[in-house]
GROMACS .gro file of C-alpha atoms in nm:
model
  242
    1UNK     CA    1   0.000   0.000   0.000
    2UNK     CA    2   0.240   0.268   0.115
    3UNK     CA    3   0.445   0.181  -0.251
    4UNK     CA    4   0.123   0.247  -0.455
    5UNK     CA    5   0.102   0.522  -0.228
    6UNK     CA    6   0.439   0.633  -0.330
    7UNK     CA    7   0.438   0.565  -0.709
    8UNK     CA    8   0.079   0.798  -0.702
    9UNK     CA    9   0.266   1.088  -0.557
   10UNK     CA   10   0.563   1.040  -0.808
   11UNK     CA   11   0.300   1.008  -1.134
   12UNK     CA   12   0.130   1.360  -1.024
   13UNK     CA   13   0.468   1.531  -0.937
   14UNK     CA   14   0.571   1.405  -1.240
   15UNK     CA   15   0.243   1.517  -1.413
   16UNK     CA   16   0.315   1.834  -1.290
   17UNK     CA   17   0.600   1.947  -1.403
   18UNK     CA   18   0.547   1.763  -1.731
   19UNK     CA   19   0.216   2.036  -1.754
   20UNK     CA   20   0.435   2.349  -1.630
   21UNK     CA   21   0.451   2.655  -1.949
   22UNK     CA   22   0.762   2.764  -2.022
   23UNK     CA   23   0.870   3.046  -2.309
   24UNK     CA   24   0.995   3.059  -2.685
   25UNK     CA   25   1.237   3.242  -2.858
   26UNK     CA   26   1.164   3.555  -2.715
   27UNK     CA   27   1.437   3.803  -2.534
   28UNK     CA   28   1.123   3.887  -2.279
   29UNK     CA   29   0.786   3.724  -2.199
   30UNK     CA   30   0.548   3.996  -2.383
   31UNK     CA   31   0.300   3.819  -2.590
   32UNK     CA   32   0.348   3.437  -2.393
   33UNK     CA   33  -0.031   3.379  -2.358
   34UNK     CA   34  -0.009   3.202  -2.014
   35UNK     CA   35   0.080   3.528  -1.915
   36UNK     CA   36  -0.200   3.698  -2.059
   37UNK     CA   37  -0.470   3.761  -1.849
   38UNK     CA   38  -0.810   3.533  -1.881
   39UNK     CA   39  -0.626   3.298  -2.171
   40UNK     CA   40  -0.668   2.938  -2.140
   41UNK     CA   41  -0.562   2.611  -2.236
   42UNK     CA   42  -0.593   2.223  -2.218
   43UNK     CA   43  -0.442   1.931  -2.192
   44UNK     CA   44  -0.526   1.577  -2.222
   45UNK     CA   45  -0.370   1.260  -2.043
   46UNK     CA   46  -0.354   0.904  -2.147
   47UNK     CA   47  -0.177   0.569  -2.108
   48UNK     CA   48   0.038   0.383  -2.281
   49UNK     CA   49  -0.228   0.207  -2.405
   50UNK     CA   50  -0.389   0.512  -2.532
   51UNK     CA   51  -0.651   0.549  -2.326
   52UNK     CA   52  -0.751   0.885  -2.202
   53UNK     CA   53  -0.705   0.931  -1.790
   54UNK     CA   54  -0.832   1.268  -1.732
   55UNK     CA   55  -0.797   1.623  -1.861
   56UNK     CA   56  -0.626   1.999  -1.690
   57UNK     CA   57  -0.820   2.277  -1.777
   58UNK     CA   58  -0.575   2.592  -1.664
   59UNK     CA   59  -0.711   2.978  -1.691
   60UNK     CA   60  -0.509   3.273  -1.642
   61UNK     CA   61  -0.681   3.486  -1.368
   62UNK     CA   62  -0.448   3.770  -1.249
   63UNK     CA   63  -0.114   3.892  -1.413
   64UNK     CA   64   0.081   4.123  -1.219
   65UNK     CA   65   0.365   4.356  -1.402
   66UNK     CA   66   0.674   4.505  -1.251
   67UNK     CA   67   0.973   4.672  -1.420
   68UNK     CA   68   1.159   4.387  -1.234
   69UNK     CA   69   0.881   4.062  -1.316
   70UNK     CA   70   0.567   3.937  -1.459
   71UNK     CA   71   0.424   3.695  -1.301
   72UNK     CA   72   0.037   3.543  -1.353
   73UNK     CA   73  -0.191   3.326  -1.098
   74UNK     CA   74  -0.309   3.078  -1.279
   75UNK     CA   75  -0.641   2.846  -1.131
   76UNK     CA   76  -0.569   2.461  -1.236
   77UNK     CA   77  -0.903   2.199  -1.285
   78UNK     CA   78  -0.808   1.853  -1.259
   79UNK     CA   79  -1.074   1.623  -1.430
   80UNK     CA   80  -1.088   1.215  -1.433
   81UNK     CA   81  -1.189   1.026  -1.742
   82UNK     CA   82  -1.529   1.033  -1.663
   83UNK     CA   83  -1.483   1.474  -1.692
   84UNK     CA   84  -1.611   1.450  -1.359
   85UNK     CA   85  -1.366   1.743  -1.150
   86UNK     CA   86  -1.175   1.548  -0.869
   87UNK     CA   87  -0.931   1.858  -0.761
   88UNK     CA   88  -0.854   2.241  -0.827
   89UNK     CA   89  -0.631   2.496  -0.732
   90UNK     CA   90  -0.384   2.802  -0.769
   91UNK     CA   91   0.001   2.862  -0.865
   92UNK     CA   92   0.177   3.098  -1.013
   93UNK     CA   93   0.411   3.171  -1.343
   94UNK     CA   94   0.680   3.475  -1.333
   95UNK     CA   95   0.886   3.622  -1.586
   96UNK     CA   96   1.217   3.797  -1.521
   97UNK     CA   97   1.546   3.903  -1.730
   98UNK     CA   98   1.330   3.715  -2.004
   99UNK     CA   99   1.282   3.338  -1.836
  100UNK     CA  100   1.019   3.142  -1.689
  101UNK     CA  101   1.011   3.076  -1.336
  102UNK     CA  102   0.824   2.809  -1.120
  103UNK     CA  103   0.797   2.730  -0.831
  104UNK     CA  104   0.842   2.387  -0.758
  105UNK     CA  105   0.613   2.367  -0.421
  106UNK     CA  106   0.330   2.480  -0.648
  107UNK     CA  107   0.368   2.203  -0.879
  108UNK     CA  108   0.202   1.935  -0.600
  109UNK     CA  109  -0.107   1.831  -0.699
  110UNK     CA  110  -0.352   1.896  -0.343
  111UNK     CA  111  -0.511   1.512  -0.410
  112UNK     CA  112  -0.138   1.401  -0.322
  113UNK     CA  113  -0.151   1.499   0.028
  114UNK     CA  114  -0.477   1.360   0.092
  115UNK     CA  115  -0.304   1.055   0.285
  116UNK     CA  116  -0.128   1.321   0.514
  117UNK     CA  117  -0.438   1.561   0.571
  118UNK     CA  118  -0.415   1.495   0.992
  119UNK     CA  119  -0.037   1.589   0.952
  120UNK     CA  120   0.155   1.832   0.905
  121UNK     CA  121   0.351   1.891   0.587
  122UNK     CA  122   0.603   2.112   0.454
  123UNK     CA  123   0.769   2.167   0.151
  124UNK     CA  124   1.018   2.328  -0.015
  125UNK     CA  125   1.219   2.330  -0.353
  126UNK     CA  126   1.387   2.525  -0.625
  127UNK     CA  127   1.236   2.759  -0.876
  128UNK     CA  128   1.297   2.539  -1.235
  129UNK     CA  129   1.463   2.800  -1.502
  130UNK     CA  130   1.312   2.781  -1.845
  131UNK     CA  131   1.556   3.060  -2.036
  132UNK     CA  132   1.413   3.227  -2.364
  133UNK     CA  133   1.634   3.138  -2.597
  134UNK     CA  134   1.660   2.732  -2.639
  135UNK     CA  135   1.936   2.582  -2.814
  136UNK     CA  136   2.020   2.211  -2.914
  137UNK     CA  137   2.274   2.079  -2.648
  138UNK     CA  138   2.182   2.289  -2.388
  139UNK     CA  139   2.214   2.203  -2.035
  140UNK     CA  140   1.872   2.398  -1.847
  141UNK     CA  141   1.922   2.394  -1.434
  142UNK     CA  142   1.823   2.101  -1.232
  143UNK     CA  143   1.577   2.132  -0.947
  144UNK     CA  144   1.505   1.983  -0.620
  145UNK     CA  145   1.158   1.920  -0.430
  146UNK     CA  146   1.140   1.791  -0.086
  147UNK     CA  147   0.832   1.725   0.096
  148UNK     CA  148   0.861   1.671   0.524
  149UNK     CA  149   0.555   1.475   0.684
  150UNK     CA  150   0.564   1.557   1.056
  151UNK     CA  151   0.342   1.443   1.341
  152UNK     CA  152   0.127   1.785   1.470
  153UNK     CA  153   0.143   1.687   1.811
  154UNK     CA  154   0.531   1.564   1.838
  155UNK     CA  155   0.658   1.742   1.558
  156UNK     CA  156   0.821   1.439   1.469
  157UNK     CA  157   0.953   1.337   1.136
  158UNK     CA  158   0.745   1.055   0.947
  159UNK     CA  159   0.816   1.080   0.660
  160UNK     CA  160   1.030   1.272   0.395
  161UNK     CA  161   1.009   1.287   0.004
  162UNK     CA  162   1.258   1.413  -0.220
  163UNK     CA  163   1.263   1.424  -0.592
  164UNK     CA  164   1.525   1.547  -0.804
  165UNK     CA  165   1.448   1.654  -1.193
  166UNK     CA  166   1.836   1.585  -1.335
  167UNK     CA  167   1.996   1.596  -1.684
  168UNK     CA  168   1.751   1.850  -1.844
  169UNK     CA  169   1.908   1.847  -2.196
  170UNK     CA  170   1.761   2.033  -2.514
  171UNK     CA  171   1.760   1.825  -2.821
  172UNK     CA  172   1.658   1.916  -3.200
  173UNK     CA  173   1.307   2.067  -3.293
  174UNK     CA  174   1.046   1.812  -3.427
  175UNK     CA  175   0.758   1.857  -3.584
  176UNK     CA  176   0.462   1.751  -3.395
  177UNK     CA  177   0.087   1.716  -3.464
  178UNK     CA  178  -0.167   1.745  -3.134
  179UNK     CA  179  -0.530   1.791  -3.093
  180UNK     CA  180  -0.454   2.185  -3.077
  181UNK     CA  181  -0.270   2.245  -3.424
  182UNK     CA  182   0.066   2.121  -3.564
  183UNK     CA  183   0.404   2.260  -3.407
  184UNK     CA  184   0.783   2.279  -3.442
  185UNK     CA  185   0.922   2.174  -3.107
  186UNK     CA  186   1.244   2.141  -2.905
  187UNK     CA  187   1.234   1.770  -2.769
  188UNK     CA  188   1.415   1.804  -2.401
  189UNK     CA  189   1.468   1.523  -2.193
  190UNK     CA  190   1.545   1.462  -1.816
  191UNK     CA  191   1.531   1.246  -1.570
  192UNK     CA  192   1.358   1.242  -1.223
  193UNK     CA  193   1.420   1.038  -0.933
  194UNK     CA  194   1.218   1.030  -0.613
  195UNK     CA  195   1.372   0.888  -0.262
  196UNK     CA  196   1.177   0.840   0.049
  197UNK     CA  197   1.268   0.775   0.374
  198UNK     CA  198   0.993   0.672   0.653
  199UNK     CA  199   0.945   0.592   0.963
  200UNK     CA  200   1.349   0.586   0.964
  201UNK     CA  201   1.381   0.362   0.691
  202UNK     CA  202   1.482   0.420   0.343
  203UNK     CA  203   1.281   0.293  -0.011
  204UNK     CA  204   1.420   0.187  -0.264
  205UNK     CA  205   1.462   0.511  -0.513
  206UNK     CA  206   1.171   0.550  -0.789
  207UNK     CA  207   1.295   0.699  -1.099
  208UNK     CA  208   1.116   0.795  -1.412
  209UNK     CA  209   1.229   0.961  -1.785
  210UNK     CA  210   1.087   1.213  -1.940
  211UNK     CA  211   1.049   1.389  -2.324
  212UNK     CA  212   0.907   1.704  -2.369
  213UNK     CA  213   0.775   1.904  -2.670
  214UNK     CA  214   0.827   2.249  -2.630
  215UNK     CA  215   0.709   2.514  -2.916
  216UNK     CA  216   0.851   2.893  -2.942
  217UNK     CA  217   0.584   3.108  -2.761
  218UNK     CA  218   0.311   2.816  -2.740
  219UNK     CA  219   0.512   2.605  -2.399
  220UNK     CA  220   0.478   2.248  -2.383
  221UNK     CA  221   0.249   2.057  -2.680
  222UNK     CA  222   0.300   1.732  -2.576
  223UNK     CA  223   0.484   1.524  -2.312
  224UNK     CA  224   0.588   1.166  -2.262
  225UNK     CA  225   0.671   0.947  -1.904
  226UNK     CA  226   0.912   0.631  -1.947
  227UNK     CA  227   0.981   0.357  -1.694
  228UNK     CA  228   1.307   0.170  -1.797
  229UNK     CA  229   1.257   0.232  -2.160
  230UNK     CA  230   0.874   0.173  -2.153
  231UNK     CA  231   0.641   0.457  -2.219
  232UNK     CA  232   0.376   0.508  -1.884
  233UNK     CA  233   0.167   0.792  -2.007
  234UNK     CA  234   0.151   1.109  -2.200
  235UNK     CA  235  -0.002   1.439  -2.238
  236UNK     CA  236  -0.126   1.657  -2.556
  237UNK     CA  237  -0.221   2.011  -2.583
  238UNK     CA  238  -0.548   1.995  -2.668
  239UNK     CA  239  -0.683   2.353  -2.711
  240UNK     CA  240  -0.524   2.718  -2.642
  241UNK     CA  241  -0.835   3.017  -2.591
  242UNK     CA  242  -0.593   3.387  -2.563
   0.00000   0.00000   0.00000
């Protein structure tokens, strides 16, 4: 139980990040419609059997402007296959000296912590750097999320969680074709790993690939999840309102 437990929290962190927006070509962020106030877009997930899992629905509701940083709240709706909405929320997007900025701790999806809702949690990670100008061979920054379960009453530790997103590496545009419209993309690929320790002892480390499809002032079109070489799920763009 507490592995499927585990694996869960890895797929939606990994879902996550796999949904985040990130910028083109661009020297600054003016004109990136998930920093435009009310757009929206959608994404759909499936299996490696093809079968569709659920849908994000993601609106733009606020974007704030400084001569120093942009940065947008945007309100998440996670559906299941049935389109029936099982979970919703907030995080933010930020621009600054022309690169997209997120914050890792927003990237947890709120039906993850369900098993921990008589704890207490905290969490903390790195902001992942998408630059505006993407290159084949580039290396893009690593980041680090760690999540500490504690007991309210003892404040003792139960539990930690700590994933690492590794060798983010920018390959050669393709040219890919999703529900929302063809697209030149960069294909970038890293790696994430998840360790847990609880209850004092360390699992064994979970680690999953991924591929990414990333079109010049569109973000991510499509994204793919591999398990020692086998494909676990993927995600499409499926519409874009600005």
């Amino acid at each position: 139980m507490r592995r499927k437990l585990l694996y869960l929290a890895f797929a939606l962190l990994t879902a996550a990040i796999n949904l985040k927006p990130i910028s083109g070509y661009a020297q600054d962020c003016t004109g990136y419609y998930m920093l435009t106030n009310n757009s929206e877009y959608e994404l759909l997930n499936y299996d490696r059997k093809d079968k569709l899992t659920g849908k994000v629905h993601y609106k733009v509701t606020s974007v704030n402007s400084s001569p120093a940083k942009t940065e947008a709240t945007i309100h998440s709706k996670i559906y299941d296959d049935k389109g029936k909405l099982t979970t919703e929320g907030d995080y933010t997007v930020s621009c600054k000296d022309g690169s997209i900025l997120i914050d890792m701790r927003s990237m947890v999806n709120p039906e993850m912590l369900q098993a921990y809702k008589n704890m207490e949690v905290k969490m903390q990670g790195d902001h992942m750097d998408y630059p505006s100008a993407l290159t084949p061979g580039q290396q893009l920054k690593d980041g680090t999320f760690t999540i500490d379960v504690l007991d309210k009453e003892s404040k003792q530790a139960i539990s930690t969680i700590v994933m690492n997103v590794t060798g983010r590496t920018v390959g050669e545009k393709e040219s890919i074709n999703v529900p929302a419209g063809a697209y030149n993309a960069f294909k970038i690929n890293q790696d994430m790993e998840m360790s847990t320790k609880a209850m004092g002892m360390n699992m064994p480390a979970m680690r999953i690939q991924t591929v990414e499809y990333f079109a010049p002032g569109v973000g991510m079109v499509r994204s793919e999840s591999y398990r020692n070489g086998k494909l676990l799920s993927y995600s499409v763009l499926n519409k874009v309102n600005k």
